[in-house]
Amino acid sequence: MAFSFYMILQSGAGNDGLLGKEAYEAAANIADETLSSMPTIASFGGETKAAKRYEGHLGEAEDSAIRQSKKLGLGTGFLWGSFFGMMGIGFWWGGHLTIQSREQAMINNPIPADFETNDIYAVNRAIADEYCKYRPPGSFGQGDLLSYTGDAYDACVCSIPWSTISEPGVVNIQCGCTVGELSIASDCITTGRTIAVFFSVMIAGFLLGMIPPAFQAIKKAQLAAYKLYKIIDRVPSIDSSNASGGKHVSSMEGQISIQGMHFQYPTSTTKTFEDINLEIAAGETVALVGESGSGKSTIARLVW
């Protein structure tokens, strides 16, 4: 039962759940980037590539969900299987021990030998004759009441809580399971004890199944701390805080140079522009002017 409960918790809190969440987040990021830059992606014919990337992450999420479902189904099956199995075995063995303990109690503390003949037990016999009756099996509560006989009658008499009956003339007969008044100190096993033990074991199994996920959470925290401290303790190859080492650059200038550039979108049959030359000096502000569709935005994207 502990294993089954652990499997159910793992289906939602295990690595598969984390991987599935990360895959969904990656797919959502791809969808957001694609939709926000749809004109550019369409102009480069990148719809199929973006769709494949999106479907790839969804496939990972689907695989994680399938593994989660298998764990959940396996855990649920084991849970109910162990529950019903433990219930059947527990009640069967509990019933066996109950009968065995009552039989042993009748041997250790038998009914008084003169119970049927001694007048001191006359009131007890009258009460027992009214109490110790049953209906035949299969009568479904409709048949005539029959009296117990033999050992069944003796067991029934000893099961009556005589100490709680205040009728005059009643003798507190100490026999069978009434010795100890069916308390926790009594040697007789009762149905209540059997059910108490059953539910104690069941609840203990549930609680034991909750322990492994706690250790897994500690393990995840240790892994996260390891990655964090690894970054903190990392010594960079270029130490910007070290004033004595490295090279000092007093000034830096850069320029953009485009020479003889040709460009054509994959979905277009004609070139957007050809043999373009452009020089942009450092610190210079340049404006591109032209008709709509002449390639101004394309040049800006290519340069960027």
PDB file of C-alpha atoms in Angstrom:
ATOM      1  CA  MET A   1       0.000   0.000   0.000  1.00  0.00           C
ATOM      2  CA  ALA A   2       2.898   2.340   0.741  1.00  0.00           C
ATOM      3  CA  PHE A   3       4.316   1.597  -2.723  1.00  0.00           C
ATOM      4  CA  SER A   4       0.974   2.286  -4.425  1.00  0.00           C
ATOM      5  CA  PHE A   5       0.504   5.576  -2.580  1.00  0.00           C
ATOM      6  CA  TYR A   6       4.072   6.546  -3.513  1.00  0.00           C
ATOM      7  CA  MET A   7       3.326   5.809  -7.200  1.00  0.00           C
ATOM      8  CA  ILE A   8       0.199   7.984  -7.103  1.00  0.00           C
ATOM      9  CA  LEU A   9       2.158  10.876  -5.601  1.00  0.00           C
ATOM     10  CA  GLN A  10       4.938  10.361  -8.148  1.00  0.00           C
ATOM     11  CA  SER A  11       2.444  10.677 -11.020  1.00  0.00           C
ATOM     12  CA  GLY A  12       1.906  14.315 -10.082  1.00  0.00           C
ATOM     13  CA  ALA A  13       5.057  15.321  -8.231  1.00  0.00           C
ATOM     14  CA  GLY A  14       7.722  13.257 -10.029  1.00  0.00           C
ATOM     15  CA  ASN A  15      10.167  14.089 -12.794  1.00  0.00           C
ATOM     16  CA  ASP A  16       7.603  13.326 -15.490  1.00  0.00           C
ATOM     17  CA  GLY A  17       5.344  16.086 -14.198  1.00  0.00           C
ATOM     18  CA  LEU A  18       8.262  18.532 -14.179  1.00  0.00           C
ATOM     19  CA  LEU A  19       9.377  17.541 -17.683  1.00  0.00           C
ATOM     20  CA  GLY A  20       5.836  17.833 -19.008  1.00  0.00           C
ATOM     21  CA  LYS A  21       5.465  21.297 -17.491  1.00  0.00           C
ATOM     22  CA  GLU A  22       8.767  22.447 -18.987  1.00  0.00           C
ATOM     23  CA  ALA A  23       7.782  21.055 -22.403  1.00  0.00           C
ATOM     24  CA  TYR A  24       4.448  22.883 -22.319  1.00  0.00           C
ATOM     25  CA  GLU A  25       6.200  26.100 -21.327  1.00  0.00           C
ATOM     26  CA  ALA A  26       8.687  25.702 -24.192  1.00  0.00           C
ATOM     27  CA  ALA A  27       5.848  25.069 -26.649  1.00  0.00           C
ATOM     28  CA  ALA A  28       3.994  28.138 -25.361  1.00  0.00           C
ATOM     29  CA  ASN A  29       7.129  30.266 -25.800  1.00  0.00           C
ATOM     30  CA  ILE A  30       7.527  29.072 -29.385  1.00  0.00           C
ATOM     31  CA  ALA A  31       3.872  29.855 -30.124  1.00  0.00           C
ATOM     32  CA  ASP A  32       4.233  33.325 -28.611  1.00  0.00           C
ATOM     33  CA  GLU A  33       7.419  34.084 -30.564  1.00  0.00           C
ATOM     34  CA  THR A  34       5.939  32.772 -33.806  1.00  0.00           C
ATOM     35  CA  LEU A  35       2.686  34.675 -33.565  1.00  0.00           C
ATOM     36  CA  SER A  36       4.393  37.913 -32.546  1.00  0.00           C
ATOM     37  CA  SER A  37       6.778  37.715 -35.526  1.00  0.00           C
ATOM     38  CA  MET A  38       4.408  36.164 -38.035  1.00  0.00           C
ATOM     39  CA  PRO A  39       5.145  38.598 -40.909  1.00  0.00           C
ATOM     40  CA  THR A  40       8.881  37.897 -40.729  1.00  0.00           C
ATOM     41  CA  ILE A  41       8.432  34.134 -40.363  1.00  0.00           C
ATOM     42  CA  ALA A  42       5.985  34.060 -43.268  1.00  0.00           C
ATOM     43  CA  SER A  43       8.353  36.084 -45.453  1.00  0.00           C
ATOM     44  CA  PHE A  44      11.149  33.584 -44.784  1.00  0.00           C
ATOM     45  CA  GLY A  45       8.840  30.584 -45.185  1.00  0.00           C
ATOM     46  CA  GLY A  46       9.488  29.441 -41.617  1.00  0.00           C
ATOM     47  CA  GLU A  47       5.951  28.351 -40.763  1.00  0.00           C
ATOM     48  CA  THR A  48       6.698  24.648 -41.215  1.00  0.00           C
ATOM     49  CA  LYS A  49       9.879  24.835 -39.145  1.00  0.00           C
ATOM     50  CA  ALA A  50       8.078  26.689 -36.321  1.00  0.00           C
ATOM     51  CA  ALA A  51       5.229  24.184 -36.418  1.00  0.00           C
ATOM     52  CA  LYS A  52       7.682  21.270 -36.175  1.00  0.00           C
ATOM     53  CA  ARG A  53       9.412  22.870 -33.187  1.00  0.00           C
ATOM     54  CA  TYR A  54       6.039  23.421 -31.517  1.00  0.00           C
ATOM     55  CA  GLU A  55       4.892  19.852 -32.228  1.00  0.00           C
ATOM     56  CA  GLY A  56       8.215  18.492 -30.968  1.00  0.00           C
ATOM     57  CA  HIS A  57       7.735  20.065 -27.543  1.00  0.00           C
ATOM     58  CA  LEU A  58       4.097  18.955 -27.488  1.00  0.00           C
ATOM     59  CA  GLY A  59       5.310  15.421 -28.211  1.00  0.00           C
ATOM     60  CA  GLU A  60       7.594  15.588 -25.170  1.00  0.00           C
ATOM     61  CA  ALA A  61       4.693  16.845 -23.057  1.00  0.00           C
ATOM     62  CA  GLU A  62       2.490  14.042 -24.387  1.00  0.00           C
ATOM     63  CA  ASP A  63       5.108  11.397 -23.559  1.00  0.00           C
ATOM     64  CA  SER A  64       5.431  12.810 -20.033  1.00  0.00           C
ATOM     65  CA  ALA A  65       1.652  12.789 -19.606  1.00  0.00           C
ATOM     66  CA  ILE A  66       1.476   9.160 -20.785  1.00  0.00           C
ATOM     67  CA  ARG A  67       4.170   8.140 -18.295  1.00  0.00           C
ATOM     68  CA  GLN A  68       2.285  10.036 -15.566  1.00  0.00           C
ATOM     69  CA  SER A  69      -0.942   8.248 -16.485  1.00  0.00           C
ATOM     70  CA  LYS A  70       0.771   4.860 -16.382  1.00  0.00           C
ATOM     71  CA  LYS A  71       2.170   5.590 -12.938  1.00  0.00           C
ATOM     72  CA  LEU A  72      -1.214   6.845 -11.760  1.00  0.00           C
ATOM     73  CA  GLY A  73      -3.007   3.780 -13.131  1.00  0.00           C
ATOM     74  CA  LEU A  74      -0.407   1.399 -11.701  1.00  0.00           C
ATOM     75  CA  GLY A  75      -0.471   3.141  -8.327  1.00  0.00           C
ATOM     76  CA  THR A  76      -4.279   3.227  -8.207  1.00  0.00           C
ATOM     77  CA  GLY A  77      -4.482  -0.452  -9.167  1.00  0.00           C
ATOM     78  CA  PHE A  78      -1.973  -1.433  -6.500  1.00  0.00           C
ATOM     79  CA  LEU A  79      -3.737   0.802  -3.981  1.00  0.00           C
ATOM     80  CA  TRP A  80      -7.191  -0.710  -4.391  1.00  0.00           C
ATOM     81  CA  GLY A  81      -5.777  -4.197  -4.925  1.00  0.00           C
ATOM     82  CA  SER A  82      -3.774  -4.019  -1.706  1.00  0.00           C
ATOM     83  CA  PHE A  83      -6.706  -2.372   0.079  1.00  0.00           C
ATOM     84  CA  PHE A  84      -9.215  -5.090  -0.840  1.00  0.00           C
ATOM     85  CA  GLY A  85      -6.604  -7.822  -0.407  1.00  0.00           C
ATOM     86  CA  MET A  86      -5.681  -6.550   3.035  1.00  0.00           C
ATOM     87  CA  MET A  87      -9.363  -6.189   3.893  1.00  0.00           C
ATOM     88  CA  GLY A  88     -10.145  -9.768   2.861  1.00  0.00           C
ATOM     89  CA  ILE A  89      -7.105 -11.288   4.562  1.00  0.00           C
ATOM     90  CA  GLY A  90      -7.490  -9.089   7.643  1.00  0.00           C
ATOM     91  CA  PHE A  91     -11.167  -9.870   8.168  1.00  0.00           C
ATOM     92  CA  TRP A  92     -10.615 -13.570   7.449  1.00  0.00           C
ATOM     93  CA  TRP A  93      -7.721 -13.819   9.868  1.00  0.00           C
ATOM     94  CA  GLY A  94      -9.470 -11.552  12.374  1.00  0.00           C
ATOM     95  CA  GLY A  95     -12.555 -13.774  12.279  1.00  0.00           C
ATOM     96  CA  HIS A  96     -10.361 -16.841  12.721  1.00  0.00           C
ATOM     97  CA  LEU A  97      -8.624 -15.298  15.747  1.00  0.00           C
ATOM     98  CA  THR A  98     -11.947 -14.137  17.193  1.00  0.00           C
ATOM     99  CA  ILE A  99     -13.406 -17.659  17.060  1.00  0.00           C
ATOM    100  CA  GLN A 100     -10.167 -19.208  18.306  1.00  0.00           C
ATOM    101  CA  SER A 101      -9.887 -16.795  21.241  1.00  0.00           C
ATOM    102  CA  ARG A 102     -13.509 -17.407  22.263  1.00  0.00           C
ATOM    103  CA  GLU A 103     -13.024 -21.154  22.113  1.00  0.00           C
ATOM    104  CA  GLN A 104      -9.893 -20.862  24.230  1.00  0.00           C
ATOM    105  CA  ALA A 105     -11.721 -18.566  26.667  1.00  0.00           C
ATOM    106  CA  MET A 106     -14.476 -21.170  27.083  1.00  0.00           C
ATOM    107  CA  ILE A 107     -11.810 -23.770  27.856  1.00  0.00           C
ATOM    108  CA  ASN A 108      -9.990 -21.554  30.357  1.00  0.00           C
ATOM    109  CA  ASN A 109     -13.153 -20.117  31.947  1.00  0.00           C
ATOM    110  CA  PRO A 110     -16.013 -22.606  31.410  1.00  0.00           C
ATOM    111  CA  ILE A 111     -19.627 -22.052  32.341  1.00  0.00           C
ATOM    112  CA  PRO A 112     -20.477 -23.224  35.903  1.00  0.00           C
ATOM    113  CA  ALA A 113     -21.114 -26.979  35.856  1.00  0.00           C
ATOM    114  CA  ASP A 114     -24.359 -26.600  37.826  1.00  0.00           C
ATOM    115  CA  PHE A 115     -25.725 -23.705  35.738  1.00  0.00           C
ATOM    116  CA  GLU A 116     -28.612 -25.846  34.423  1.00  0.00           C
ATOM    117  CA  THR A 117     -29.544 -27.325  37.816  1.00  0.00           C
ATOM    118  CA  ASN A 118     -28.673 -24.850  40.584  1.00  0.00           C
ATOM    119  CA  ASP A 119     -31.572 -22.557  41.540  1.00  0.00           C
ATOM    120  CA  ILE A 120     -29.164 -19.701  42.210  1.00  0.00           C
ATOM    121  CA  TYR A 121     -28.871 -19.301  38.449  1.00  0.00           C
ATOM    122  CA  ALA A 122     -32.649 -19.416  37.815  1.00  0.00           C
ATOM    123  CA  VAL A 123     -32.905 -15.744  36.789  1.00  0.00           C
ATOM    124  CA  ASN A 124     -29.782 -16.113  34.644  1.00  0.00           C
ATOM    125  CA  ARG A 125     -31.323 -19.130  32.890  1.00  0.00           C
ATOM    126  CA  ALA A 126     -34.536 -17.213  32.212  1.00  0.00           C
ATOM    127  CA  ILE A 127     -32.627 -14.303  30.672  1.00  0.00           C
ATOM    128  CA  ALA A 128     -30.379 -16.667  28.680  1.00  0.00           C
ATOM    129  CA  ASP A 129     -33.390 -18.571  27.323  1.00  0.00           C
ATOM    130  CA  GLU A 130     -34.796 -15.290  25.935  1.00  0.00           C
ATOM    131  CA  TYR A 131     -31.455 -14.012  24.671  1.00  0.00           C
ATOM    132  CA  CYS A 132     -29.874 -17.116  23.205  1.00  0.00           C
ATOM    133  CA  LYS A 133     -32.097 -17.634  20.166  1.00  0.00           C
ATOM    134  CA  TYR A 134     -31.533 -17.427  16.413  1.00  0.00           C
ATOM    135  CA  ARG A 135     -33.397 -17.706  13.147  1.00  0.00           C
ATOM    136  CA  PRO A 136     -32.485 -20.527  10.753  1.00  0.00           C
ATOM    137  CA  PRO A 137     -30.070 -19.591   7.943  1.00  0.00           C
ATOM    138  CA  GLY A 138     -31.892 -18.724   4.757  1.00  0.00           C
ATOM    139  CA  SER A 139     -35.049 -17.524   6.517  1.00  0.00           C
ATOM    140  CA  PHE A 140     -34.075 -13.873   5.910  1.00  0.00           C
ATOM    141  CA  GLY A 141     -35.367 -12.885   9.334  1.00  0.00           C
ATOM    142  CA  GLN A 142     -38.809 -14.400   8.756  1.00  0.00           C
ATOM    143  CA  GLY A 143     -38.436 -17.858  10.326  1.00  0.00           C
ATOM    144  CA  ASP A 144     -39.311 -18.976  13.853  1.00  0.00           C
ATOM    145  CA  LEU A 145     -36.797 -18.360  16.615  1.00  0.00           C
ATOM    146  CA  LEU A 146     -34.827 -21.427  17.669  1.00  0.00           C
ATOM    147  CA  SER A 147     -32.858 -21.880  20.900  1.00  0.00           C
ATOM    148  CA  TYR A 148     -29.156 -22.576  20.981  1.00  0.00           C
ATOM    149  CA  THR A 149     -28.106 -25.943  22.373  1.00  0.00           C
ATOM    150  CA  GLY A 150     -24.914 -27.589  23.565  1.00  0.00           C
ATOM    151  CA  ASP A 151     -21.651 -25.634  23.243  1.00  0.00           C
ATOM    152  CA  ALA A 152     -23.394 -22.874  21.284  1.00  0.00           C
ATOM    153  CA  TYR A 153     -25.730 -22.299  24.233  1.00  0.00           C
ATOM    154  CA  ASP A 154     -22.815 -22.204  26.688  1.00  0.00           C
ATOM    155  CA  ALA A 155     -20.940 -19.682  24.485  1.00  0.00           C
ATOM    156  CA  CYS A 156     -24.046 -17.530  24.216  1.00  0.00           C
ATOM    157  CA  VAL A 157     -24.543 -17.551  27.991  1.00  0.00           C
ATOM    158  CA  CYS A 158     -20.927 -16.515  28.551  1.00  0.00           C
ATOM    159  CA  SER A 159     -21.211 -13.697  26.000  1.00  0.00           C
ATOM    160  CA  ILE A 160     -23.953 -11.958  27.995  1.00  0.00           C
ATOM    161  CA  PRO A 161     -22.533  -8.991  30.003  1.00  0.00           C
ATOM    162  CA  TRP A 162     -23.977 -10.136  33.336  1.00  0.00           C
ATOM    163  CA  SER A 163     -22.252  -7.368  35.309  1.00  0.00           C
ATOM    164  CA  THR A 164     -24.322  -4.731  33.500  1.00  0.00           C
ATOM    165  CA  ILE A 165     -27.687  -6.394  34.248  1.00  0.00           C
ATOM    166  CA  SER A 166     -29.234  -4.978  37.427  1.00  0.00           C
ATOM    167  CA  GLU A 167     -32.259  -7.280  37.602  1.00  0.00           C
ATOM    168  CA  PRO A 168     -32.736  -8.868  41.066  1.00  0.00           C
ATOM    169  CA  GLY A 169     -31.444 -12.391  41.390  1.00  0.00           C
ATOM    170  CA  VAL A 170     -28.906 -12.112  38.566  1.00  0.00           C
ATOM    171  CA  VAL A 171     -25.545 -13.681  39.354  1.00  0.00           C
ATOM    172  CA  ASN A 172     -22.472 -12.204  37.726  1.00  0.00           C
ATOM    173  CA  ILE A 173     -21.187 -15.311  35.987  1.00  0.00           C
ATOM    174  CA  GLN A 174     -17.505 -15.057  35.144  1.00  0.00           C
ATOM    175  CA  CYS A 175     -17.018 -17.399  32.220  1.00  0.00           C
ATOM    176  CA  GLY A 176     -15.753 -17.291  28.676  1.00  0.00           C
ATOM    177  CA  CYS A 177     -15.025 -13.817  27.351  1.00  0.00           C
ATOM    178  CA  THR A 178     -16.930 -12.058  30.142  1.00  0.00           C
ATOM    179  CA  VAL A 179     -13.827 -12.528  32.317  1.00  0.00           C
ATOM    180  CA  GLY A 180     -12.271  -9.092  31.953  1.00  0.00           C
ATOM    181  CA  GLU A 181     -15.541  -7.691  30.545  1.00  0.00           C
ATOM    182  CA  LEU A 182     -14.214  -7.680  26.958  1.00  0.00           C
ATOM    183  CA  SER A 183     -11.892  -4.812  27.879  1.00  0.00           C
ATOM    184  CA  ILE A 184      -8.538  -4.179  26.286  1.00  0.00           C
ATOM    185  CA  ALA A 185      -7.062  -6.514  28.927  1.00  0.00           C
ATOM    186  CA  SER A 186      -9.336  -9.373  27.888  1.00  0.00           C
ATOM    187  CA  ASP A 187      -7.814 -12.333  26.057  1.00  0.00           C
ATOM    188  CA  CYS A 188     -10.769 -12.451  23.682  1.00  0.00           C
ATOM    189  CA  ILE A 189     -10.393 -10.801  20.283  1.00  0.00           C
ATOM    190  CA  THR A 190     -13.449  -8.842  19.261  1.00  0.00           C
ATOM    191  CA  THR A 191     -14.699  -7.455  15.960  1.00  0.00           C
ATOM    192  CA  GLY A 192     -13.880  -3.952  17.174  1.00  0.00           C
ATOM    193  CA  ARG A 193     -10.258  -4.904  17.778  1.00  0.00           C
ATOM    194  CA  THR A 194     -10.017  -6.478  14.329  1.00  0.00           C
ATOM    195  CA  ILE A 195     -11.336  -3.351  12.607  1.00  0.00           C
ATOM    196  CA  ALA A 196      -9.087  -1.110  14.731  1.00  0.00           C
ATOM    197  CA  VAL A 197      -5.996  -3.099  13.721  1.00  0.00           C
ATOM    198  CA  PHE A 198      -7.082  -3.124  10.074  1.00  0.00           C
ATOM    199  CA  PHE A 199      -7.487   0.640   9.846  1.00  0.00           C
ATOM    200  CA  SER A 200      -4.290   1.221  11.862  1.00  0.00           C
ATOM    201  CA  VAL A 201      -2.296  -0.799   9.321  1.00  0.00           C
ATOM    202  CA  MET A 202      -4.043   0.921   6.410  1.00  0.00           C
ATOM    203  CA  ILE A 203      -3.378   4.437   7.731  1.00  0.00           C
ATOM    204  CA  ALA A 204       0.225   3.470   8.517  1.00  0.00           C
ATOM    205  CA  GLY A 205       0.623   2.346   4.898  1.00  0.00           C
ATOM    206  CA  PHE A 206      -0.689   5.680   3.623  1.00  0.00           C
ATOM    207  CA  LEU A 207       1.648   7.614   5.915  1.00  0.00           C
ATOM    208  CA  LEU A 208       4.658   5.504   4.910  1.00  0.00           C
ATOM    209  CA  GLY A 209       3.826   6.212   1.267  1.00  0.00           C
ATOM    210  CA  MET A 210       4.086   9.943   1.949  1.00  0.00           C
ATOM    211  CA  ILE A 211       7.703   9.705   3.130  1.00  0.00           C
ATOM    212  CA  PRO A 212       9.538   9.092  -0.216  1.00  0.00           C
ATOM    213  CA  PRO A 213       8.226  12.277  -1.928  1.00  0.00           C
ATOM    214  CA  ALA A 214       9.639  14.305   0.963  1.00  0.00           C
ATOM    215  CA  PHE A 215      13.087  12.831   0.353  1.00  0.00           C
ATOM    216  CA  GLN A 216      12.683  13.539  -3.355  1.00  0.00           C
ATOM    217  CA  ALA A 217      11.927  17.192  -2.571  1.00  0.00           C
ATOM    218  CA  ILE A 218      15.098  17.345  -0.463  1.00  0.00           C
ATOM    219  CA  LYS A 219      17.038  15.808  -3.354  1.00  0.00           C
ATOM    220  CA  LYS A 220      15.673  18.421  -5.776  1.00  0.00           C
ATOM    221  CA  ALA A 221      16.605  21.191  -3.340  1.00  0.00           C
ATOM    222  CA  GLN A 222      20.150  19.815  -3.068  1.00  0.00           C
ATOM    223  CA  LEU A 223      20.457  19.676  -6.853  1.00  0.00           C
ATOM    224  CA  ALA A 224      19.221  23.263  -7.195  1.00  0.00           C
ATOM    225  CA  ALA A 225      21.621  24.409  -4.472  1.00  0.00           C
ATOM    226  CA  TYR A 226      24.485  22.589  -6.209  1.00  0.00           C
ATOM    227  CA  LYS A 227      23.799  24.419  -9.485  1.00  0.00           C
ATOM    228  CA  LEU A 228      23.489  27.748  -7.665  1.00  0.00           C
ATOM    229  CA  TYR A 229      26.730  27.369  -5.704  1.00  0.00           C
ATOM    230  CA  LYS A 230      28.492  26.143  -8.835  1.00  0.00           C
ATOM    231  CA  ILE A 231      27.616  29.426 -10.545  1.00  0.00           C
ATOM    232  CA  ILE A 232      28.605  31.455  -7.485  1.00  0.00           C
ATOM    233  CA  ASP A 233      31.963  29.678  -7.117  1.00  0.00           C
ATOM    234  CA  ARG A 234      32.770  29.726 -10.830  1.00  0.00           C
ATOM    235  CA  VAL A 235      35.979  31.584 -11.709  1.00  0.00           C
ATOM    236  CA  PRO A 236      35.426  33.351 -15.068  1.00  0.00           C
ATOM    237  CA  SER A 237      38.160  33.286 -17.676  1.00  0.00           C
ATOM    238  CA  ILE A 238      37.747  37.051 -18.028  1.00  0.00           C
ATOM    239  CA  ASP A 239      37.650  38.631 -14.591  1.00  0.00           C
ATOM    240  CA  SER A 240      36.213  42.112 -15.055  1.00  0.00           C
ATOM    241  CA  SER A 241      36.704  42.909 -11.367  1.00  0.00           C
ATOM    242  CA  ASN A 242      40.472  42.351 -11.560  1.00  0.00           C
ATOM    243  CA  ALA A 243      42.056  45.730 -12.381  1.00  0.00           C
ATOM    244  CA  SER A 244      45.585  44.352 -12.775  1.00  0.00           C
ATOM    245  CA  GLY A 245      44.866  41.694 -15.380  1.00  0.00           C
ATOM    246  CA  GLY A 246      43.476  41.678 -18.904  1.00  0.00           C
ATOM    247  CA  LYS A 247      43.627  44.312 -21.586  1.00  0.00           C
ATOM    248  CA  HIS A 248      42.465  47.884 -21.211  1.00  0.00           C
ATOM    249  CA  VAL A 249      40.612  49.369 -24.166  1.00  0.00           C
ATOM    250  CA  SER A 250      40.711  53.157 -24.146  1.00  0.00           C
ATOM    251  CA  SER A 251      38.418  53.628 -27.109  1.00  0.00           C
ATOM    252  CA  MET A 252      36.505  51.507 -29.593  1.00  0.00           C
ATOM    253  CA  GLU A 253      34.887  52.387 -32.901  1.00  0.00           C
ATOM    254  CA  GLY A 254      32.821  50.234 -35.195  1.00  0.00           C
ATOM    255  CA  GLN A 255      31.128  50.610 -38.546  1.00  0.00           C
ATOM    256  CA  ILE A 256      28.646  48.664 -40.619  1.00  0.00           C
ATOM    257  CA  SER A 257      29.627  47.776 -44.162  1.00  0.00           C
ATOM    258  CA  ILE A 258      27.436  46.063 -46.762  1.00  0.00           C
ATOM    259  CA  GLN A 259      28.932  45.357 -50.174  1.00  0.00           C
ATOM    260  CA  GLY A 260      27.221  43.757 -53.176  1.00  0.00           C
ATOM    261  CA  MET A 261      24.416  42.162 -51.153  1.00  0.00           C
ATOM    262  CA  HIS A 262      21.592  40.299 -52.917  1.00  0.00           C
ATOM    263  CA  PHE A 263      18.457  39.090 -51.163  1.00  0.00           C
ATOM    264  CA  GLN A 264      15.311  37.192 -52.149  1.00  0.00           C
ATOM    265  CA  TYR A 265      12.570  35.780 -49.883  1.00  0.00           C
ATOM    266  CA  PRO A 266      11.956  32.032 -50.298  1.00  0.00           C
ATOM    267  CA  THR A 267       8.295  32.637 -51.103  1.00  0.00           C
ATOM    268  CA  SER A 268       9.011  35.337 -53.696  1.00  0.00           C
ATOM    269  CA  THR A 269       9.886  34.877 -57.369  1.00  0.00           C
ATOM    270  CA  THR A 270      11.844  38.117 -57.637  1.00  0.00           C
ATOM    271  CA  LYS A 271      14.696  39.598 -55.681  1.00  0.00           C
ATOM    272  CA  THR A 272      13.864  42.216 -53.079  1.00  0.00           C
ATOM    273  CA  PHE A 273      17.107  43.995 -53.924  1.00  0.00           C
ATOM    274  CA  GLU A 274      20.447  43.178 -55.518  1.00  0.00           C
ATOM    275  CA  ASP A 275      23.947  44.525 -55.433  1.00  0.00           C
ATOM    276  CA  ILE A 276      23.324  46.774 -52.451  1.00  0.00           C
ATOM    277  CA  ASN A 277      26.261  48.713 -50.964  1.00  0.00           C
ATOM    278  CA  LEU A 278      25.935  50.528 -47.668  1.00  0.00           C
ATOM    279  CA  GLU A 279      28.477  52.135 -45.364  1.00  0.00           C
ATOM    280  CA  ILE A 280      27.485  53.371 -41.883  1.00  0.00           C
ATOM    281  CA  ALA A 281      30.250  55.021 -39.898  1.00  0.00           C
ATOM    282  CA  ALA A 282      30.508  54.886 -36.123  1.00  0.00           C
ATOM    283  CA  GLY A 283      28.206  57.368 -34.460  1.00  0.00           C
ATOM    284  CA  GLU A 284      26.424  58.120 -37.705  1.00  0.00           C
ATOM    285  CA  THR A 285      22.633  58.202 -37.992  1.00  0.00           C
ATOM    286  CA  VAL A 286      21.297  56.852 -41.283  1.00  0.00           C
ATOM    287  CA  ALA A 287      17.756  56.933 -42.682  1.00  0.00           C
ATOM    288  CA  LEU A 288      16.631  54.488 -45.377  1.00  0.00           C
ATOM    289  CA  VAL A 289      14.136  56.090 -47.757  1.00  0.00           C
ATOM    290  CA  GLY A 290      12.276  54.348 -50.536  1.00  0.00           C
ATOM    291  CA  GLU A 291       8.992  53.030 -51.880  1.00  0.00           C
ATOM    292  CA  SER A 292       6.930  50.476 -50.033  1.00  0.00           C
ATOM    293  CA  GLY A 293       8.394  47.029 -50.628  1.00  0.00           C
ATOM    294  CA  SER A 294      11.793  48.323 -51.710  1.00  0.00           C
ATOM    295  CA  GLY A 295      13.559  46.463 -48.881  1.00  0.00           C
ATOM    296  CA  LYS A 296      14.050  49.083 -46.164  1.00  0.00           C
ATOM    297  CA  SER A 297      12.773  46.863 -43.359  1.00  0.00           C
ATOM    298  CA  THR A 298      14.587  43.855 -44.796  1.00  0.00           C
ATOM    299  CA  ILE A 299      17.937  45.684 -44.697  1.00  0.00           C
ATOM    300  CA  ALA A 300      17.247  46.788 -41.121  1.00  0.00           C
ATOM    301  CA  ARG A 301      16.458  43.218 -40.064  1.00  0.00           C
ATOM    302  CA  LEU A 302      19.515  41.832 -41.804  1.00  0.00           C
ATOM    303  CA  VAL A 303      21.762  44.429 -40.185  1.00  0.00           C
ATOM    304  CA  TRP A 304      20.159  43.891 -36.775  1.00  0.00           C
TER     305      TRP A 304
END
